[in-house]
Short mmCIF file of C-alpha atoms in Angstrom, two decimals:
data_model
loop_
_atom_site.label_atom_id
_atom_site.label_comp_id
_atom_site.label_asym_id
_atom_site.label_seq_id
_atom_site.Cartn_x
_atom_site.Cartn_y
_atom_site.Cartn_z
CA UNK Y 29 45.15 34.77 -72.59
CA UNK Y 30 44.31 31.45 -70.95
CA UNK Y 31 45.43 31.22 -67.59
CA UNK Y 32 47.23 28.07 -66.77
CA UNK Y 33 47.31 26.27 -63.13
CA UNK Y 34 51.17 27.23 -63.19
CA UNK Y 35 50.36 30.80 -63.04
CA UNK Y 36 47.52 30.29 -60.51
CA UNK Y 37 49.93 28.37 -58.19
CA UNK Y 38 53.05 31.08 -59.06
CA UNK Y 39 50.68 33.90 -57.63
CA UNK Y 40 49.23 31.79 -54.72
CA UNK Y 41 52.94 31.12 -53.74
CA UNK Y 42 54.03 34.67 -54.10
CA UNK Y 43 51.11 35.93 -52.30
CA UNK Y 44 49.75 33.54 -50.07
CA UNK Y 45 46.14 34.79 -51.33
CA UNK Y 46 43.52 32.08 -52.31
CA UNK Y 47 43.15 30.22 -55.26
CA UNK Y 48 39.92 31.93 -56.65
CA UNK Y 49 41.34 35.38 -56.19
CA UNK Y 50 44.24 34.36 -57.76
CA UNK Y 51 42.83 33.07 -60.89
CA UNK Y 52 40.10 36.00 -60.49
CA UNK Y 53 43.15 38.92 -60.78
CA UNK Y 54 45.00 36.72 -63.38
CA UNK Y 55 41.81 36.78 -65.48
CA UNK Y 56 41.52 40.81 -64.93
CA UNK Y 57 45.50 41.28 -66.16
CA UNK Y 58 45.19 39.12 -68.63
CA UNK Y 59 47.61 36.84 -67.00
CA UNK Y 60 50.07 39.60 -65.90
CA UNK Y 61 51.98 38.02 -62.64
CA UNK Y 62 53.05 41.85 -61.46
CA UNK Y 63 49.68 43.31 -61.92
CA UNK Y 64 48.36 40.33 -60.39
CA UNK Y 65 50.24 41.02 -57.41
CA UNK Y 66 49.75 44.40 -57.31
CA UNK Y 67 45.39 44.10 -57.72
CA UNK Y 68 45.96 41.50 -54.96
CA UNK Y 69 47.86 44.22 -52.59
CA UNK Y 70 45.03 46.46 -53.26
CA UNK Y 71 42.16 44.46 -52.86
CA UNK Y 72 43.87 43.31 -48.91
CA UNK Y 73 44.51 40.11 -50.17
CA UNK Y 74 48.06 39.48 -49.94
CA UNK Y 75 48.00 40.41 -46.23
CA UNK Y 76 48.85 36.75 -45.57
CA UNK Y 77 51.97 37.31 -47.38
CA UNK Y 78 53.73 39.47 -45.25
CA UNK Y 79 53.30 37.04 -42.14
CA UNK Y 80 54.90 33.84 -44.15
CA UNK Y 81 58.18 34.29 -42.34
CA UNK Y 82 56.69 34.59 -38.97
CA UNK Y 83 56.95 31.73 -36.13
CA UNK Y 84 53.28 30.12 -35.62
CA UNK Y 85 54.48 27.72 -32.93
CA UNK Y 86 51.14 28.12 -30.23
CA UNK Y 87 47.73 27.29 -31.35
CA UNK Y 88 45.48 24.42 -30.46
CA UNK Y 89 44.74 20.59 -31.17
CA UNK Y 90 41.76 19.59 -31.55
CA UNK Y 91 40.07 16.15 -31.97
CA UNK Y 92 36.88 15.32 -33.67
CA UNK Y 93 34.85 11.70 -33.43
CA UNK Y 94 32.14 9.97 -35.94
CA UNK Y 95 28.30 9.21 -33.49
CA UNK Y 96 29.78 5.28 -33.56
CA UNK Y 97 33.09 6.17 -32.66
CA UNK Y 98 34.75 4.41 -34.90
CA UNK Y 99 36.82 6.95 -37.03
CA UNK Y 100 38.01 9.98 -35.16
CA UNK Y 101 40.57 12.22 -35.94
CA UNK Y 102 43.14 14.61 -34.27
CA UNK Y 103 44.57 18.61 -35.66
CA UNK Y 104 47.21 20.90 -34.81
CA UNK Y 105 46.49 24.31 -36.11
CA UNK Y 106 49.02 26.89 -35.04
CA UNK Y 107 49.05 30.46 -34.49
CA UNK Y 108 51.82 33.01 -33.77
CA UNK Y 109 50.58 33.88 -30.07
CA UNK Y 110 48.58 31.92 -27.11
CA UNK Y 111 46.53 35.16 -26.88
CA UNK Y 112 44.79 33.86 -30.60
CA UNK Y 113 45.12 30.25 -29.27
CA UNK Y 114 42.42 31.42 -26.84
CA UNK Y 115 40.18 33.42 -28.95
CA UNK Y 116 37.03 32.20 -29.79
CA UNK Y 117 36.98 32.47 -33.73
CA UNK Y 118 39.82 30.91 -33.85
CA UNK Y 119 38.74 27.98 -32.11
CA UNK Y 120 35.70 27.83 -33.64
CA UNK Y 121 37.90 27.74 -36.96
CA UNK Y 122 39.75 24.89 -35.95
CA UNK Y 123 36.71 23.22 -34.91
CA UNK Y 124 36.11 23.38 -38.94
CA UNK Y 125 39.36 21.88 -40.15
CA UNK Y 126 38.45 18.77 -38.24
CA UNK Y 127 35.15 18.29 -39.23
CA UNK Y 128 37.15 18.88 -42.69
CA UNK Y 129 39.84 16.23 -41.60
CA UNK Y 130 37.20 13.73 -40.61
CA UNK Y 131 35.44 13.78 -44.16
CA UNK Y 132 38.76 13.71 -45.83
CA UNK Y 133 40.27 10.73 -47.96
CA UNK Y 134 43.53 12.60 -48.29
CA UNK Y 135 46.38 11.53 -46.14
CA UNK Y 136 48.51 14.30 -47.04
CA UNK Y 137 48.49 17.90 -46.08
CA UNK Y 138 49.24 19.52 -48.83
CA UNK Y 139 46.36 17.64 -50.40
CA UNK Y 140 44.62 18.72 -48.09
CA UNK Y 141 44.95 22.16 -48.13
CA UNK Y 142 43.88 21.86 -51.80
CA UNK Y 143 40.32 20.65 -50.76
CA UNK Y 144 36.98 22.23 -51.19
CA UNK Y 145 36.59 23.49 -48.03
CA UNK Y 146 33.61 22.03 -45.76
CA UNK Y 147 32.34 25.01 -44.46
CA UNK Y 148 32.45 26.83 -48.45
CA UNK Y 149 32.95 24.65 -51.02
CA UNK Y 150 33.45 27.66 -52.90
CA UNK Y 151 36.60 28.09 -51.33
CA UNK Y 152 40.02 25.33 -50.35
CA UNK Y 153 41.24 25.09 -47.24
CA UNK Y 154 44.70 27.39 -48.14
CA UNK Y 155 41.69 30.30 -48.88
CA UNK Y 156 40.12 29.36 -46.02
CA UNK Y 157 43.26 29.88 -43.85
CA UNK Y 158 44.09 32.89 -45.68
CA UNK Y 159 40.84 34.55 -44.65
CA UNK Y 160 42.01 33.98 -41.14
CA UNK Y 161 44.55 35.44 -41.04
CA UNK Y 162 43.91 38.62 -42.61
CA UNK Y 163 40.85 38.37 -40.30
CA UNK Y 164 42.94 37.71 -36.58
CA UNK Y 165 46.89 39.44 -37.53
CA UNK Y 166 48.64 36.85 -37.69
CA UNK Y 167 50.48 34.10 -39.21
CA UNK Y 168 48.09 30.63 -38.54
CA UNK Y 169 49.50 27.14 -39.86
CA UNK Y 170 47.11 23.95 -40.42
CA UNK Y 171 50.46 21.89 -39.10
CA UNK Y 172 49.18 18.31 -39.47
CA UNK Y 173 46.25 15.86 -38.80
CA UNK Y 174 45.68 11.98 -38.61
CA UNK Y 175 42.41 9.95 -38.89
CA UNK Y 176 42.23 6.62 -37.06
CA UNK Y 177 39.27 4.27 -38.22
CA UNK Y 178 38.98 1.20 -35.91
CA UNK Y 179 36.20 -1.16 -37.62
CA UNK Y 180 36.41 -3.82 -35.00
CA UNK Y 181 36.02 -1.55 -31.99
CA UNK Y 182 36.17 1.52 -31.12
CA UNK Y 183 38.02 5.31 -30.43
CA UNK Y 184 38.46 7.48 -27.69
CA UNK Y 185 40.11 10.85 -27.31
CA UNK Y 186 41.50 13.59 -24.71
CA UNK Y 187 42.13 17.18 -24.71
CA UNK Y 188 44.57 18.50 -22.06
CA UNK Y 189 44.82 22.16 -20.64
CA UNK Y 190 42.03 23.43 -23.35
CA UNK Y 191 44.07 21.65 -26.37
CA UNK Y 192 48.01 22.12 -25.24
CA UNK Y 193 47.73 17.88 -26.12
CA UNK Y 194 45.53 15.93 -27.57
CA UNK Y 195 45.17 11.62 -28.01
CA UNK Y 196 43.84 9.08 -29.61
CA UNK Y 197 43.47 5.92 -28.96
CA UNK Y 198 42.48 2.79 -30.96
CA UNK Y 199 41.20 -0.26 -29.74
CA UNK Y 200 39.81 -3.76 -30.63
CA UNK Y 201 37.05 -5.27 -28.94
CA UNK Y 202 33.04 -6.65 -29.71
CA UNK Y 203 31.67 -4.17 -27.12
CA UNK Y 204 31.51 -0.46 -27.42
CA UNK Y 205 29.70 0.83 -24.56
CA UNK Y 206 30.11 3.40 -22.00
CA UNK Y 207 32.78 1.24 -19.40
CA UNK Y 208 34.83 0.60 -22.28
CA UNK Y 209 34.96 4.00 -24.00
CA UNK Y 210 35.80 5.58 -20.19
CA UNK Y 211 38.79 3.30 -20.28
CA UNK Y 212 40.17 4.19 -23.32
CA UNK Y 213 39.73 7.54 -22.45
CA UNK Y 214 41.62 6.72 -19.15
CA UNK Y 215 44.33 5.14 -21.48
CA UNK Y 216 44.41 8.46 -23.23
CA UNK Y 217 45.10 10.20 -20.21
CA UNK Y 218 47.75 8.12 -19.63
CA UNK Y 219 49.37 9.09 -22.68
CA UNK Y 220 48.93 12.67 -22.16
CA UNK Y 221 50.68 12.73 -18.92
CA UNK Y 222 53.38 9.85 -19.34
CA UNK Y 223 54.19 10.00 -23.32
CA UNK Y 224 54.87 6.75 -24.12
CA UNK Y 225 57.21 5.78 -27.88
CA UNK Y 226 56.07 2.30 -28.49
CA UNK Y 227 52.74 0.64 -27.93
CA UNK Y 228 54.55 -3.03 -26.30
CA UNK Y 229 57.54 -4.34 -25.81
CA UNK Y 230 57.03 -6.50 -30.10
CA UNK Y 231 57.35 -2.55 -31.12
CA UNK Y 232 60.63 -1.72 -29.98
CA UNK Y 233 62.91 -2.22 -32.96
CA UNK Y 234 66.52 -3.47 -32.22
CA UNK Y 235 68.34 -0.48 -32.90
CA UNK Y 236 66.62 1.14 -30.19
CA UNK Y 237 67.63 -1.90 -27.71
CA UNK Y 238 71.82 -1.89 -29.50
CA UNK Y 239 71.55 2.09 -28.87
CA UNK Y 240 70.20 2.15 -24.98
CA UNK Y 241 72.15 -1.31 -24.45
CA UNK Y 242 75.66 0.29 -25.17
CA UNK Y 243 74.95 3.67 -23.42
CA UNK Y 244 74.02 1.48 -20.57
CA UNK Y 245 76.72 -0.47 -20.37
CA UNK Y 246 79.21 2.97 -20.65
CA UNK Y 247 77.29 4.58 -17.87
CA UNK Y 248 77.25 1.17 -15.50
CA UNK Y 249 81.15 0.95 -16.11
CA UNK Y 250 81.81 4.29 -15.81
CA UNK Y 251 79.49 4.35 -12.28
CA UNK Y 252 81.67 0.31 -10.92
CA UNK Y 253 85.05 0.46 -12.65
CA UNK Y 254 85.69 -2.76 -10.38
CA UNK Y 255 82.77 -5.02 -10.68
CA UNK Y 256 83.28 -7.81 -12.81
CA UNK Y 257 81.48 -7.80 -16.62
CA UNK Y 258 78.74 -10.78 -14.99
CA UNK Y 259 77.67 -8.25 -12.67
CA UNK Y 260 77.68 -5.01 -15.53
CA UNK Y 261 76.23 -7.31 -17.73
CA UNK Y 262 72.77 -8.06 -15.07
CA UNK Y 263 73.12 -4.61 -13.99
CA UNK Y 264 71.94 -3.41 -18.31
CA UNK Y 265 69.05 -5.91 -18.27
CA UNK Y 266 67.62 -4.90 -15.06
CA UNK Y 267 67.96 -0.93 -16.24
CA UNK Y 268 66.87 -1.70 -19.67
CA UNK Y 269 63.75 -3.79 -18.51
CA UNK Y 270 63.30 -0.60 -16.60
CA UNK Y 271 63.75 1.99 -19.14
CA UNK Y 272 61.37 -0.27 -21.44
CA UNK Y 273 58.69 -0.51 -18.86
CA UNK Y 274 58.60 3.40 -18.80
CA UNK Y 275 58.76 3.86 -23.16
CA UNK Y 276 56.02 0.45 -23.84
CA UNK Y 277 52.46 2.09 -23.24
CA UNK Y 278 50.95 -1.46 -22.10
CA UNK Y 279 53.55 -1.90 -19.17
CA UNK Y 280 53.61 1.64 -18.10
CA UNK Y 281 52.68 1.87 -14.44
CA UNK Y 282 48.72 2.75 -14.88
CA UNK Y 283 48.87 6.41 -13.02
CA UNK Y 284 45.63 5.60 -11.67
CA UNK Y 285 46.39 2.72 -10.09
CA UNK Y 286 49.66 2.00 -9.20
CA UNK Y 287 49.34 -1.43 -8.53
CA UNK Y 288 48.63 -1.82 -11.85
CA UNK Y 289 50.02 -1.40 -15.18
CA UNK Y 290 47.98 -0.29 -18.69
CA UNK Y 291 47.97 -3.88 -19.70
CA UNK Y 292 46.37 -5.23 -16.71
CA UNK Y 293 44.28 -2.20 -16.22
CA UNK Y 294 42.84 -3.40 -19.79
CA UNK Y 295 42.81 -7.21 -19.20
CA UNK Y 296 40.65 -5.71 -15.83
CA UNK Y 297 38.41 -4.16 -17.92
CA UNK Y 298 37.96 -6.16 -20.42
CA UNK Y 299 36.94 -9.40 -17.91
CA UNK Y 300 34.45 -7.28 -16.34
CA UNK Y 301 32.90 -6.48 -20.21
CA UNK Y 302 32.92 -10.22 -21.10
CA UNK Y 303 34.89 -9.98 -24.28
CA UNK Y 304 38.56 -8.74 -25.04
CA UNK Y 305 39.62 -5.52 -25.53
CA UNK Y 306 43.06 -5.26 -27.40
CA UNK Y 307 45.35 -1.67 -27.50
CA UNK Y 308 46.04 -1.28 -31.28
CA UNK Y 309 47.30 2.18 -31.57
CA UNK Y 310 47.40 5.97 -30.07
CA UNK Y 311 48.34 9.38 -31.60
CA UNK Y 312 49.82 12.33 -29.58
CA UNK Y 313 49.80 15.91 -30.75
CA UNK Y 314 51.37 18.55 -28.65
CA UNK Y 315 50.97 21.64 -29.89
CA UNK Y 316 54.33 23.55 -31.18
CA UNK Y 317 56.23 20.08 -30.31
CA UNK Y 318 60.19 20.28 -32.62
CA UNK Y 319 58.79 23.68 -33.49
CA UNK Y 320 60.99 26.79 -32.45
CA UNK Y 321 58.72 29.30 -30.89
CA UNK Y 322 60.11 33.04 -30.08
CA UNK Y 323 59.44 34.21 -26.22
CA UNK Y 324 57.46 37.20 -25.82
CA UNK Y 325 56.28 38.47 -22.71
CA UNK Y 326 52.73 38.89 -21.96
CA UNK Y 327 52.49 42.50 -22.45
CA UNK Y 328 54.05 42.73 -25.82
CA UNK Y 329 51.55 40.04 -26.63
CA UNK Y 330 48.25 42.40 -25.73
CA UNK Y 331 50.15 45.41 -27.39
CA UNK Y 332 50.27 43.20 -30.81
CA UNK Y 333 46.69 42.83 -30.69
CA UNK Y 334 45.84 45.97 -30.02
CA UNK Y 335 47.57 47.34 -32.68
#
């Protein structure tokens, strides 16, 4: 019976076991979905199955840069505890999906996860992940990744607390040297500690300035029920000018300096260079951020692994 990529992808689904096994076992049954899954339970490789419904909201990001700096990319891979987080192999595994995501054309994840995996190109990157986790207990996720390129200039990154955050940052200038990689990597810092949501004030779309404008303008009546609408009316601009200076990454108070902001922390910079250096764009990854994770206390956590 010839086995079709619809009855690969069935198993793969039902299982969560690799691709190869899965047309392997399919091969061995003649095609036979139960028996499939059944030679798949015996051989250990439908372990990964039984964790699908599991929360992986800890893990690690993890960034990766070309020699030239100029492509560089940023991972979340999740796991169920911060006890694998930690471990070793699993870093070291992570390590290889973004050497993976930095060769990659794919912009997709689930295209992705289809690839011949760097490390084995006998193997994709879903068999990959499936060996891990019949390997370290528990349900792992490859969450999401993005690869920057900046062909005019240059790429810097930042790991916080051992990959709890990671940044990139993109910028545009002539000169890549040391001064100017340290500050974009300052820049990424920044981000990491004071998250901005738009790069400069051109970013902010207007339905962002209606939305905080009206709330504004409830809370300032609500706060002086007597002062005329003139006053309200300077009172929103002044707290909206504020509120933007804290979202807009270029007029952020620079946290190293705070005399001056990101822009003219830049402009700074890029004088003392002798050429200009422009902000074009950052990515933030925190790991388990909009993800619902399940509180465990530390010494359940231990007692999972040992077991």
């Amino acid at each position: 019976m010839a086995i079709t990529a619809s009855m690969v992808k069935e198993l793969r689904q039902r299982t969560g076991a690799g691709m190869l096994d899965c047309k392997k076992v399919l091969t061995e049954t003649d095609g036979n979905i139960d028996k499939s899954i059944e030679l798949l339970r015996e051989k250990g490789l439908a372990k990964a199955a039984k964790k699908a419904g599991r929360i992986a909201a800890e893990g690690i990001v993890m960034t990766k840069a070309s020699d030239d700096n100029k492509t560089a990319v940023v991972v979340e891979v999740n796991s169920e505890t911060d006890f694998v987080a930690k471990n070793e192999k699993f870093r070291n595994y992570v390590a290889s999906i973004a050497d993976q995501a930095l060769a990659t054309s794919n912009t997709e994840i689930e295209a992705f996860m289809d690839e011949a995996y760097v490390a084995d190109s006998a193997k994709t990157v879903t068999d990959s992940l499936n060996e891990q986790i019949a390997v370290i207990g528990e349900k792992l996720s490859i969450r999401r990744f993005k690869k920057v390129s900046a062909p005019n200039g240059a790429i810097a990154s930042y790991i916080h607390a051992g990959g709890k955050i990671g940044v990139l940052v993109e910028a545009e200038t002539e000169v890549v040297n040391d001064q100017v990689l340290e500050a974009l990597k300052n820049v990424a810092m920044q981000i990491a500690a004071l998250p901005p949501v738009y790069l400069s004030r051109a970013d902010v779309d207007q339905d962002y300035i209606d939305s905080e404008t009206e709330i504004l303008k409830k809370t300032a009546m609500n706060e002086n029920p007597d002062k005329p609408e003139s006053i309200i009316e300077k009172m929103i601009i002044g707290r909206l000018n504020k509120q933007l200076k804290e979202v807009c990454l270029l007029n952020q108070t620079y946290v190293k300096d705070s005399d001056l902001s990101v822009e003219k922390y830049i402009a700074g910079v890029a004088k003392s260079v002798g050429t200009a250096i422009t902000l074009k764009s950052y990515v933030r990854y925190e790991t388990g951020e909009g993800m619902e994770k399940k509180e465990e206390n530390f010494a359940e956590e231990v007692a999972k692994q040992m077991q």
